[in-house]
XYZ file of C-alpha atoms in Angstrom:
705
model
C -38.188 13.901 13.001
C -41.885 14.654 13.288
C -44.028 11.957 14.892
C -47.086 10.881 12.879
C -50.035 11.771 15.084
C -52.415 9.476 13.281
C -50.613 6.334 14.473
C -50.457 5.903 18.220
C -48.079 3.007 17.891
C -45.618 5.220 16.096
C -45.949 7.880 18.773
C -45.072 5.507 21.564
C -42.043 4.235 19.718
C -40.727 7.679 18.884
C -40.960 8.826 22.509
C -38.633 6.006 23.522
C -35.926 6.812 20.969
C -32.647 8.201 22.408
C -32.705 11.476 20.465
C -32.174 13.709 23.566
C -28.753 12.144 24.058
C -27.405 13.950 21.000
C -29.397 17.139 21.433
C -26.874 19.767 22.492
C -23.483 18.192 21.728
C -21.057 20.154 19.562
C -20.122 16.823 17.969
C -23.568 16.516 16.323
C -22.090 17.785 13.093
C -21.556 15.731 9.962
C -18.813 18.077 8.781
C -16.918 17.691 12.057
C -17.164 13.925 11.682
C -15.908 14.284 8.108
C -12.889 16.226 9.409
C -12.142 13.623 12.102
C -12.564 10.719 9.678
C -10.359 12.450 7.125
C -7.606 12.869 9.715
C -7.983 9.216 10.691
C -7.694 8.182 7.041
C -4.709 10.532 6.731
C -2.864 8.911 9.624
C -3.556 5.314 8.654
C -2.476 5.762 5.054
C 0.530 7.842 6.170
C 1.741 4.920 8.269
C 0.895 2.444 5.524
C 2.676 4.431 2.822
C 5.669 4.968 5.094
C 5.879 1.200 5.545
C 5.800 0.813 1.761
C 8.550 3.411 1.373
C 10.688 1.603 3.974
C 10.349 -1.858 2.447
C 13.879 -1.882 1.055
C 15.292 -0.481 4.317
C 13.620 -3.216 6.391
C 14.646 -5.853 3.842
C 18.302 -4.878 4.144
C 18.230 -4.390 7.911
C 16.913 -7.894 8.553
C 18.775 -9.391 5.561
C 15.749 -11.066 4.002
C 14.663 -11.547 0.345
C 11.825 -9.673 -1.368
C 9.466 -12.644 -1.117
C 9.807 -12.662 2.651
C 9.397 -8.916 2.940
C 6.210 -9.441 0.937
C 4.915 -11.700 3.713
C 5.677 -9.013 6.295
C 4.019 -6.391 4.126
C 0.960 -8.621 3.721
C 0.682 -9.169 7.476
C -1.330 -5.944 7.685
C -3.936 -7.491 5.419
C -3.845 -10.720 7.431
C -4.856 -8.838 10.549
C -7.498 -6.949 8.651
C -9.208 -9.962 7.136
C -9.492 -11.631 10.547
C -12.049 -9.062 11.653
C -13.382 -7.127 8.663
C -16.543 -9.128 7.931
C -17.725 -9.306 11.533
C -16.829 -5.700 12.343
C -18.591 -4.475 9.210
C -21.774 -6.440 9.940
C -22.101 -6.212 13.719
C -20.398 -2.827 13.926
C -23.068 -1.254 11.729
C -25.539 -1.787 14.563
C -23.222 -0.748 17.411
C -21.574 2.549 18.342
C -19.531 3.068 15.191
C -17.505 6.152 16.229
C -16.256 4.426 19.378
C -15.326 1.319 17.424
C -13.290 3.567 15.130
C -11.611 5.144 18.187
C -10.681 1.735 19.622
C -9.327 0.621 16.258
C -7.159 3.722 15.902
C -5.730 3.177 19.379
C -4.834 -0.420 18.522
C -3.220 0.764 15.286
C -1.024 3.152 17.246
C 0.125 0.428 19.632
C 0.907 -1.890 16.726
C 2.900 0.860 15.036
C 5.072 1.305 18.132
C 5.684 -2.440 18.221
C 7.083 -2.333 14.676
C 9.811 0.078 15.795
C 10.863 -1.964 18.854
C 13.473 -4.173 17.085
C 15.675 -1.159 16.427
C 16.145 -0.622 20.166
C 16.908 -4.284 20.840
C 19.246 -4.966 17.927
C 22.902 -4.186 17.849
C 24.515 -1.778 15.450
C 24.079 -2.438 11.758
C 26.999 -4.420 10.306
C 26.941 -4.348 6.535
C 29.113 -6.324 4.135
C 32.395 -4.542 3.589
C 36.010 -5.279 2.855
C 37.017 -2.298 4.985
C 37.323 -2.980 8.704
C 38.353 -0.576 11.430
C 40.226 -2.168 14.299
C 42.021 -0.776 17.277
C 44.625 -3.545 16.913
C 45.770 -2.224 13.524
C 48.520 0.358 13.465
C 46.597 2.365 10.903
C 43.208 1.555 12.465
C 41.853 0.223 9.135
C 42.172 -3.052 7.233
C 41.120 -3.613 3.611
C 40.706 -6.933 1.855
C 42.291 -6.534 -1.547
C 44.369 -8.526 -3.975
C 47.429 -10.049 -2.377
C 49.816 -12.705 -3.618
C 51.038 -13.323 -0.083
C 50.457 -17.023 0.640
C 49.536 -16.110 4.234
C 46.248 -14.766 2.926
C 45.367 -18.017 1.202
C 43.942 -19.610 4.350
C 41.685 -16.693 5.082
C 40.566 -16.278 1.525
C 40.130 -19.854 0.476
C 36.668 -20.530 2.004
C 34.023 -19.294 -0.396
C 31.020 -19.860 1.887
C 31.989 -17.220 4.493
C 32.401 -13.505 3.767
C 35.924 -12.259 4.181
C 34.764 -9.495 6.551
C 34.450 -12.138 9.304
C 37.996 -13.259 8.765
C 39.497 -9.760 8.642
C 38.855 -8.841 12.254
C 39.280 -12.428 13.493
C 35.859 -12.460 15.143
C 34.026 -15.704 15.738
C 30.842 -16.398 13.884
C 27.989 -15.498 16.246
C 24.284 -15.287 15.653
C 23.106 -11.753 15.129
C 21.317 -10.441 18.245
C 18.416 -9.175 16.157
C 18.162 -12.047 13.695
C 14.679 -13.061 14.922
C 13.337 -9.663 15.901
C 11.537 -9.275 12.590
C 8.662 -11.040 14.364
C 7.932 -7.724 16.108
C 7.454 -6.087 12.724
C 5.168 -8.906 11.633
C 3.004 -8.891 14.775
C 2.895 -5.090 14.908
C 1.676 -4.968 11.331
C -0.996 -7.561 12.136
C -2.219 -5.353 15.002
C -2.295 -2.397 12.645
C -4.476 -4.397 10.282
C -6.895 -5.376 13.039
C -7.102 -1.790 14.263
C -7.761 -0.431 10.792
C -10.759 -2.707 10.320
C -13.584 -0.409 11.543
C -12.246 2.846 10.096
C -13.086 2.234 6.441
C -16.468 0.484 6.242
C -17.971 1.925 9.427
C -16.654 5.428 8.882
C -17.844 5.720 5.295
C -21.222 4.123 5.976
C -21.713 6.429 8.995
C -20.899 9.407 6.796
C -23.119 8.223 3.955
C -26.027 7.498 6.313
C -26.197 11.079 7.590
C -25.341 13.028 4.429
C -27.720 14.007 1.660
C -27.396 12.306 -1.685
C -26.054 15.405 -3.405
C -23.330 15.740 -0.759
C -22.447 12.061 -0.325
C -20.267 11.814 -3.429
C -18.608 15.133 -2.654
C -17.881 14.126 0.945
C -16.384 10.817 -0.144
C -14.269 12.700 -2.675
C -13.020 15.043 0.067
C -12.377 12.090 2.365
C -10.220 10.226 -0.110
C -8.483 13.384 -1.296
C -7.473 14.342 2.242
C -6.518 10.728 2.857
C -4.197 10.871 -0.135
C -2.252 13.603 1.589
C -1.160 10.806 3.928
C 0.908 9.025 1.272
C 2.395 12.369 0.236
C 3.703 12.995 3.733
C 4.398 9.288 4.230
C 6.687 9.033 1.234
C 8.296 12.406 1.949
C 8.942 11.273 5.511
C 10.328 8.035 4.097
C 12.572 10.051 1.795
C 13.926 12.067 4.697
C 14.504 9.059 6.954
C 16.125 7.067 4.128
C 18.891 9.677 3.944
C 19.697 9.267 7.655
C 21.893 6.304 8.550
C 20.076 3.725 10.669
C 22.448 4.094 13.641
C 22.791 7.865 13.413
C 24.176 9.276 16.629
C 25.763 5.990 17.669
C 28.395 5.527 14.946
C 31.212 7.583 13.546
C 29.914 8.576 10.121
C 33.476 9.193 8.924
C 34.026 5.451 9.119
C 30.881 4.556 7.149
C 32.018 3.608 3.651
C 28.616 3.453 1.919
C 26.224 6.178 0.762
C 22.453 6.335 0.269
C 22.699 4.944 -3.284
C 24.432 1.781 -2.130
C 22.380 -1.423 -2.066
C 23.606 -2.051 1.496
C 22.491 1.324 2.866
C 19.824 1.243 5.582
C 18.117 4.465 6.566
C 16.523 5.387 9.897
C 13.362 3.417 9.149
C 12.378 3.309 12.832
C 12.171 7.107 13.166
C 9.183 7.538 10.852
C 7.436 4.578 12.506
C 7.549 6.340 15.886
C 6.159 9.539 14.382
C 3.329 7.590 12.731
C 2.462 5.868 16.024
C 2.061 9.173 17.855
C -0.296 10.778 15.336
C -2.322 7.558 15.001
C -3.107 7.583 18.728
C -3.993 11.280 18.504
C -6.450 10.550 15.694
C -8.448 8.248 17.991
C -9.381 10.977 20.476
C -12.261 12.790 18.663
C -14.245 9.631 17.927
C -14.865 8.947 21.612
C -17.144 12.002 21.706
C -19.334 11.453 18.635
C -22.850 10.110 19.245
C -24.137 6.829 17.909
C -26.354 8.730 15.451
C -26.125 12.220 13.967
C -28.983 14.495 12.875
C -29.737 13.979 9.208
C -28.624 16.738 6.851
C -31.430 18.807 5.328
C -32.525 17.534 1.923
C -34.144 19.201 -1.011
C -36.833 16.502 -0.998
C -37.991 14.839 2.200
C -39.970 12.165 0.372
C -36.936 10.100 -0.621
C -36.923 10.955 -4.284
C -33.157 10.765 -4.642
C -31.180 7.965 -6.154
C -29.523 7.383 -2.804
C -32.772 6.008 -1.456
C -32.814 3.303 -4.083
C -30.495 0.508 -4.935
C -29.995 -1.815 -7.848
C -31.916 -5.003 -7.193
C -34.212 -7.304 -9.013
C -37.327 -6.469 -6.972
C -37.669 -2.882 -5.702
C -40.177 -1.827 -3.105
C -40.802 0.896 -0.568
C -43.520 0.895 2.006
C -44.358 3.261 4.836
C -44.244 1.669 8.222
C -43.187 2.474 11.734
C -39.746 2.936 13.313
C -37.650 -0.182 13.998
C -37.511 -1.872 17.357
C -34.159 -2.108 19.158
C -31.897 -4.639 17.480
C -30.355 -7.514 19.457
C -26.948 -9.002 18.663
C -28.398 -12.514 18.745
C -30.884 -11.555 16.037
C -28.090 -10.056 13.959
C -26.022 -13.226 14.303
C -28.979 -15.302 13.170
C -29.286 -13.310 9.946
C -25.550 -12.973 9.240
C -25.269 -15.888 6.834
C -28.558 -15.112 5.050
C -27.163 -11.622 4.492
C -23.983 -13.091 3.031
C -26.091 -15.277 0.753
C -28.066 -12.260 -0.430
C -24.855 -10.376 -1.269
C -23.409 -13.318 -3.166
C -26.588 -13.588 -5.233
C -26.086 -10.026 -6.523
C -24.440 -10.575 -9.900
C -23.302 -6.983 -10.341
C -21.653 -7.003 -6.921
C -19.873 -10.290 -7.653
C -18.537 -9.034 -10.989
C -17.314 -5.821 -9.356
C -15.541 -7.939 -6.745
C -13.867 -10.044 -9.439
C -12.692 -6.987 -11.329
C -11.476 -5.349 -8.126
C -9.440 -8.408 -7.137
C -7.488 -8.285 -10.393
C -7.080 -4.512 -10.216
C -5.971 -4.632 -6.585
C -3.347 -7.292 -7.298
C -1.812 -5.033 -9.914
C -2.100 -1.911 -7.761
C -0.596 -3.441 -4.614
C 2.300 -4.926 -6.553
C 2.873 -1.539 -8.158
C 2.863 0.388 -4.868
C 4.913 -2.119 -2.873
C 7.856 -2.414 -5.226
C 7.835 0.884 -7.116
C 10.619 2.431 -4.991
C 12.745 -0.678 -5.576
C 11.927 -0.548 -9.304
C 13.070 3.076 -9.567
C 16.238 2.249 -7.642
C 17.166 -0.758 -9.749
C 15.941 0.434 -13.147
C 17.089 4.057 -13.083
C 19.871 4.011 -10.503
C 18.164 6.400 -8.084
C 18.606 6.299 -4.314
C 15.800 5.079 -2.047
C 15.486 8.611 -0.694
C 15.033 10.158 -4.135
C 12.630 7.421 -5.256
C 10.411 8.058 -2.236
C 10.606 11.804 -2.723
C 9.527 11.561 -6.361
C 6.611 9.257 -5.554
C 5.448 11.455 -2.687
C 5.822 14.810 -4.423
C 4.682 13.919 -7.956
C 2.738 10.664 -8.224
C 0.584 10.882 -5.110
C -0.581 14.488 -5.715
C -1.641 13.452 -9.217
C -3.777 10.681 -7.707
C -5.265 13.090 -5.153
C -6.184 15.635 -7.826
C -7.683 12.874 -9.960
C -9.911 11.571 -7.156
C -11.016 15.060 -6.129
C -11.783 15.994 -9.737
C -13.807 12.816 -10.182
C -15.815 13.635 -7.054
C -16.553 17.129 -8.365
C -17.766 15.722 -11.682
C -20.051 13.293 -9.865
C -21.517 16.140 -7.774
C -21.827 18.696 -10.561
C -23.482 16.473 -13.157
C -25.412 14.236 -10.734
C -24.383 11.147 -12.683
C -26.660 8.128 -12.467
C -25.406 4.587 -12.029
C -24.826 3.942 -15.728
C -22.911 7.179 -16.196
C -20.844 6.500 -13.077
C -19.936 3.067 -14.436
C -18.857 4.576 -17.766
C -16.708 7.136 -15.968
C -15.101 4.540 -13.687
C -14.347 1.968 -16.373
C -13.376 4.466 -19.069
C -10.834 6.304 -16.931
C -9.356 3.034 -15.692
C -8.869 1.656 -19.208
C -7.362 4.919 -20.448
C -4.948 4.996 -17.503
C -3.924 1.433 -18.320
C -3.159 2.368 -21.927
C -0.825 5.111 -20.700
C 1.289 2.487 -18.871
C 2.052 0.385 -21.946
C 4.886 2.667 -23.207
C 6.770 1.919 -19.958
C 8.065 -1.252 -21.580
C 10.112 0.863 -23.997
C 11.491 3.184 -21.306
C 13.903 0.846 -19.556
C 17.629 1.237 -18.936
C 20.300 -1.312 -19.647
C 21.882 -3.221 -16.791
C 24.627 -1.724 -14.684
C 27.978 -2.889 -15.953
C 29.356 -5.211 -13.266
C 32.223 -7.471 -14.244
C 31.342 -11.133 -13.919
C 27.612 -10.430 -13.521
C 26.242 -8.318 -16.389
C 29.398 -7.936 -18.498
C 32.537 -9.943 -18.930
C 35.884 -8.677 -17.659
C 36.569 -7.698 -21.262
C 33.402 -5.550 -21.346
C 31.138 -7.834 -23.404
C 27.467 -7.979 -22.383
C 26.535 -11.183 -20.606
C 24.301 -12.293 -17.746
C 25.989 -14.523 -15.171
C 23.673 -15.302 -12.246
C 24.944 -16.561 -8.900
C 28.387 -15.077 -9.525
C 29.506 -17.934 -11.764
C 31.852 -15.670 -13.749
C 33.276 -13.525 -10.940
C 36.677 -15.149 -11.142
C 39.015 -14.352 -14.017
C 42.642 -14.772 -14.934
C 43.293 -11.208 -13.753
C 42.334 -12.073 -10.159
C 43.210 -15.775 -10.106
C 46.114 -15.250 -7.706
C 44.298 -12.843 -5.389
C 42.552 -15.483 -3.246
C 39.218 -13.588 -3.240
C 35.892 -14.616 -1.799
C 33.056 -14.677 -4.318
C 30.564 -13.821 -1.554
C 31.979 -10.366 -0.888
C 29.982 -7.367 -2.093
C 31.818 -4.092 -1.686
C 31.759 -2.735 -5.260
C 34.370 -0.441 -6.723
C 34.076 1.593 -9.900
C 36.936 1.408 -12.343
C 38.123 4.214 -14.544
C 36.805 2.200 -17.490
C 33.186 2.663 -16.239
C 32.801 -0.978 -15.156
C 32.001 -1.931 -11.575
C 33.661 -4.842 -9.765
C 32.098 -6.825 -6.924
C 35.008 -6.100 -4.571
C 38.474 -4.519 -4.626
C 39.965 -7.993 -4.506
C 38.005 -9.175 -7.557
C 39.155 -6.015 -9.364
C 42.736 -7.083 -8.660
C 43.519 -3.909 -6.704
C 46.719 -4.061 -4.622
C 47.108 -0.549 -3.211
C 44.646 1.746 -1.456
C 44.637 5.218 0.000
C 42.184 7.458 1.822
C 39.533 6.689 4.420
C 35.753 6.284 4.649
C 33.860 6.979 1.453
C 36.966 8.504 -0.150
C 39.032 5.333 -0.361
C 40.803 5.003 -3.704
C 42.330 1.807 -5.100
C 45.292 1.612 -7.479
C 47.264 -0.963 -9.425
C 44.088 -2.921 -10.250
C 45.029 -5.777 -12.571
C 41.498 -6.389 -13.869
C 40.979 -2.830 -15.091
C 42.168 -2.543 -18.713
C 44.972 -0.217 -19.630
C 44.000 3.422 -20.002
C 45.839 6.115 -21.991
C 47.130 7.573 -18.749
C 48.290 4.175 -17.514
C 46.181 4.609 -14.368
C 44.479 1.344 -13.360
C 42.597 2.885 -10.463
C 39.120 2.549 -8.986
C 37.124 4.247 -6.271
C 34.769 2.833 -3.680
C 31.151 2.453 -4.799
C 29.249 1.264 -7.844
C 29.508 3.155 -11.130
C 26.537 5.410 -11.938
C 24.187 4.674 -14.815
C 24.875 6.182 -18.216
C 23.462 9.496 -19.472
C 20.781 7.748 -21.548
C 19.162 6.458 -18.368
C 19.051 9.934 -16.832
C 17.435 11.228 -20.010
C 14.698 8.550 -20.042
C 13.770 8.862 -16.389
C 11.903 12.243 -16.607
C 9.740 10.904 -19.456
C 8.927 7.824 -17.413
C 7.830 9.953 -14.461
C 5.772 12.316 -16.643
C 3.838 9.443 -18.196
C 3.474 7.861 -14.775
C 1.815 11.047 -13.469
C -0.624 11.172 -16.399
C -1.514 7.503 -15.933
C -2.037 7.935 -12.187
C -4.314 10.961 -12.645
C -6.404 9.257 -15.323
C -6.795 6.070 -13.333
C -7.755 7.939 -10.134
C -10.304 10.156 -11.914
C -12.860 7.353 -11.867
C -12.139 6.272 -8.293
C -15.120 7.998 -6.647
C -17.476 6.819 -9.406
C -16.355 3.249 -8.849
C -16.872 3.556 -5.109
C -20.360 4.977 -5.551
C -21.151 2.162 -7.986
C -20.171 -0.336 -5.309
C -22.371 1.391 -2.711
C -25.420 1.664 -4.974
C -25.241 -1.943 -6.149
C -26.523 -3.227 -2.806
C -29.421 -2.690 -0.458
C -28.939 0.118 2.076
C -29.181 -2.268 5.030
C -26.367 -4.366 3.536
C -24.144 -1.439 2.607
C -21.692 -1.776 5.527
C -21.522 -5.531 5.064
C -20.999 -5.132 1.319
C -18.095 -2.745 1.936
C -16.683 -5.123 4.517
C -16.878 -8.138 2.223
C -15.366 -6.076 -0.588
C -12.416 -5.148 1.629
C -12.166 -8.695 2.988
C -12.074 -10.369 -0.433
C -9.787 -7.816 -2.070
C -7.305 -8.004 0.776
C -7.463 -11.767 1.122
C -6.993 -12.424 -2.593
C -4.884 -9.378 -3.425
C -3.431 -7.606 -0.397
C -1.899 -10.738 1.103
C -0.683 -12.731 -1.926
C 0.309 -9.895 -4.290
C 3.433 -8.692 -2.398
C 4.510 -12.303 -1.903
C 4.361 -13.498 -5.506
C 5.552 -10.152 -6.868
C 8.517 -10.405 -4.495
C 9.182 -14.059 -5.309
C 9.248 -13.371 -9.047
C 11.464 -10.328 -8.507
C 13.853 -12.498 -6.459
C 14.272 -14.704 -9.521
C 15.957 -11.784 -11.298
C 18.628 -11.356 -8.605
C 22.187 -11.683 -9.886
C 24.121 -11.285 -6.636
C 22.850 -12.108 -3.159
C 24.312 -10.637 -0.027
C 25.820 -12.867 2.623
C 25.094 -13.027 6.311
C 27.926 -12.971 8.825
C 27.716 -16.688 9.503
C 26.962 -17.653 5.931
C 23.610 -18.019 4.280
C 21.783 -15.820 1.799
C 20.900 -12.277 2.733
C 19.221 -9.493 0.771
C 19.776 -9.081 -2.964
C 22.488 -6.599 -3.980
C 21.941 -6.311 -7.728
C 19.177 -7.404 -10.120
C 18.946 -8.087 -13.813
C 17.115 -4.815 -14.453
C 15.809 -5.944 -17.859
C 14.090 -9.028 -16.414
C 13.017 -7.057 -13.346
C 11.244 -4.574 -15.607
C 9.492 -7.251 -17.651
C 8.160 -9.011 -14.549
C 7.197 -5.883 -12.626
C 5.487 -4.102 -15.531
C 4.204 -7.247 -17.243
C 2.335 -8.507 -14.181
C 0.583 -5.171 -13.726
C -0.396 -4.798 -17.360
C -1.604 -8.401 -17.595
C -3.722 -8.322 -14.448
C -5.364 -5.024 -15.298
C -5.915 -6.033 -18.902
C -7.719 -9.236 -17.893
C -9.929 -7.308 -15.462
C -11.398 -5.190 -18.249
C -13.050 -8.225 -19.807
C -15.383 -8.167 -16.792
C -16.549 -4.650 -17.681
C -18.801 -5.815 -20.519
C -21.112 -8.137 -18.531
C -21.331 -5.451 -15.822
C -22.597 -2.949 -18.391
C -25.117 -5.451 -19.727
C -26.552 -6.095 -16.278
C -26.582 -2.401 -15.380
C -28.457 -1.422 -18.524
C -30.946 -4.218 -18.004
C -31.757 -3.099 -14.485
C -31.689 0.575 -15.378
C -34.171 0.026 -18.193
C -36.456 -1.892 -15.824
C -36.225 0.927 -13.298
C -37.200 3.585 -15.868
C -40.149 1.447 -16.968
C -41.341 1.104 -13.376
C -40.971 4.836 -12.782
C -43.133 5.528 -15.826
C -45.826 3.191 -14.561
C -45.927 5.088 -11.278
C -46.663 8.458 -12.849
C -43.224 9.667 -13.874
C -41.795 10.512 -10.462
C -38.109 9.946 -10.232
C -38.019 7.223 -7.632
C -41.619 6.466 -6.717
C -42.520 3.122 -5.195
C -42.811 0.523 -7.936
C -44.456 -2.355 -6.129
C -47.670 -2.728 -4.243
C -46.357 -5.629 -2.197
C -44.639 -4.970 1.088
C -40.979 -5.806 0.639
C -39.695 -3.627 3.418
C -37.667 -6.404 4.876
C -35.348 -6.104 1.895
C -34.895 -2.354 2.361
C -34.153 -2.177 6.041
C -32.495 -4.063 8.811
C -32.834 -7.758 8.222
C -34.102 -8.475 11.721
C -36.834 -5.821 11.570
C -40.288 -7.045 10.671
C -42.055 -5.467 7.703
C -44.599 -3.730 9.861
C -41.898 -1.823 11.738
C -39.901 -0.517 8.783
C -39.271 3.206 8.659
C -38.956 4.649 5.128
C -37.129 7.722 6.418
C -34.064 5.679 7.339
C -31.772 4.438 4.609
C -29.791 2.297 7.012
C -31.826 1.727 10.148
C -28.833 0.704 12.185
C -29.712 3.285 14.786
C -32.736 2.659 16.965
């Protein structure tokens, strides 16, 4: 930067600036920082999306309901909100790249902590009526219908699963029953570590990029970041197919497959991979300087829209470079800065709309794999694969396309708002047909249909017993479903009235089942596992996914425009703080509560709960898919629909300010962004602790001395 020779004061200040420190470093490159930040975004969202894809695996492994898994999922946001406001405000005036490096390192350590319970817990013991024992002559015992009175004592208690009584083992507390705390704490550490990456990284990038490149860079950043969920969900798909204790159990003795509601994949494997790459992503940021050389602009006189912001009173005055900023001075002006942000009506309305949108979005992302599993009968592995290979790329293409449109047409604030709101509303309209694309409930005797095949909903297993199994002495807590030849599933071989079995592992076949109606062949048999959904469900599913892709692309198309609108609605000096408060509020009021209340409402649709070894409720085994769909889709549609009512006052305020801006530009001779006030209001345009006579108009965010 050239030093004005006509002002000796300026000359003395410029000589003292630390520019030589960044003179010959190969890291003085905005594009290299963009690459490093993109990789950091990639790793953090990869780990986050992998956690989302493993929600059902963790839920089953620790035998907890969806509402509780929502608390664990929201623990990331809890850690984030503890630090986001202070990191965003104070971090903007410190060494931002090194803060990002420290945060990434902490994220990696937290990720490793999440995987620790797997190495401390014993082998996974799922509910089953099939038990292998060395004391048995055949090595295998099966709980099935028996009229032998000797079985009455072991079958009579209905508050203990029969699997405990088969092998004669005493009821002991699971060794890993409390180890979920490692997952919770590890996720909190991940949230704390993620804090500086978003607001400080984007503001650092935006500070040193030209206006015409800023939107394009942010588009690239978020597009590359969206590759993280692609690989995260694909990694989740792969790990979900691998049994949790692979290598330590005989898979020939495992009687469940990946479509079973008791199946737990190798959730810990992907966590370890995510931890390694997260620590690697921290390395480059240790070498970036506190400030980068500014990119060359077409106009050096600040005629771009980036050098302005939407405020009631605009000003721009030429003064000298800022003095070094002290932390004590920043702390003194922290609350006045918060007050100034909260007095910005456009910013507040954007926050309100974002809270509603984020509630819907987080609920959608958290429980979409579970929704696909329960509604369309797909395995967790296939659900994750579809989301990662189809939905996420559509979002990435939408965001990248929106960034290109912003760059190509140089959209102003009003046009960006129209693009953001219009694409969001159109994407919402595409989701409404989902309500007509549901599948009927799985046919499970005593839960969704009667033993005669009539449709009925019987929560809590109130109709599991029938005359056909009255003399079998079954436990109503058992869940080891078998599929009858009549296409109806039964909660256990005993409840199906089956008396004879043959085969081993997943190939066990049951015969002489008294609850299965007569067939033309006279064969009353069943095989292990739940019956698949009907052909109508398989036919609907591709249409659901196609419409889901279109909706995701349309919604994401306005993502960059919305982000730019948020940036331009505040003063440059408050940009990092505005981003931090935005993240803080959206995560506090959406990221934390949304998974909890979505999960709690989903739990209300459960028809059959699993049972822990010593009694007590475990994870849900089967849901009322019709009610599940109404709650899951209805909450999203309602929250997003309400948020669009906020669009109208935002447009009114934007047009009012935009019209005032054009009028002021005309008064100043028609230049695009000429100064519009004669009074010195530099304190509003620069660092809050810098006096008006030391403000430098060449710095949009004078966080760097």
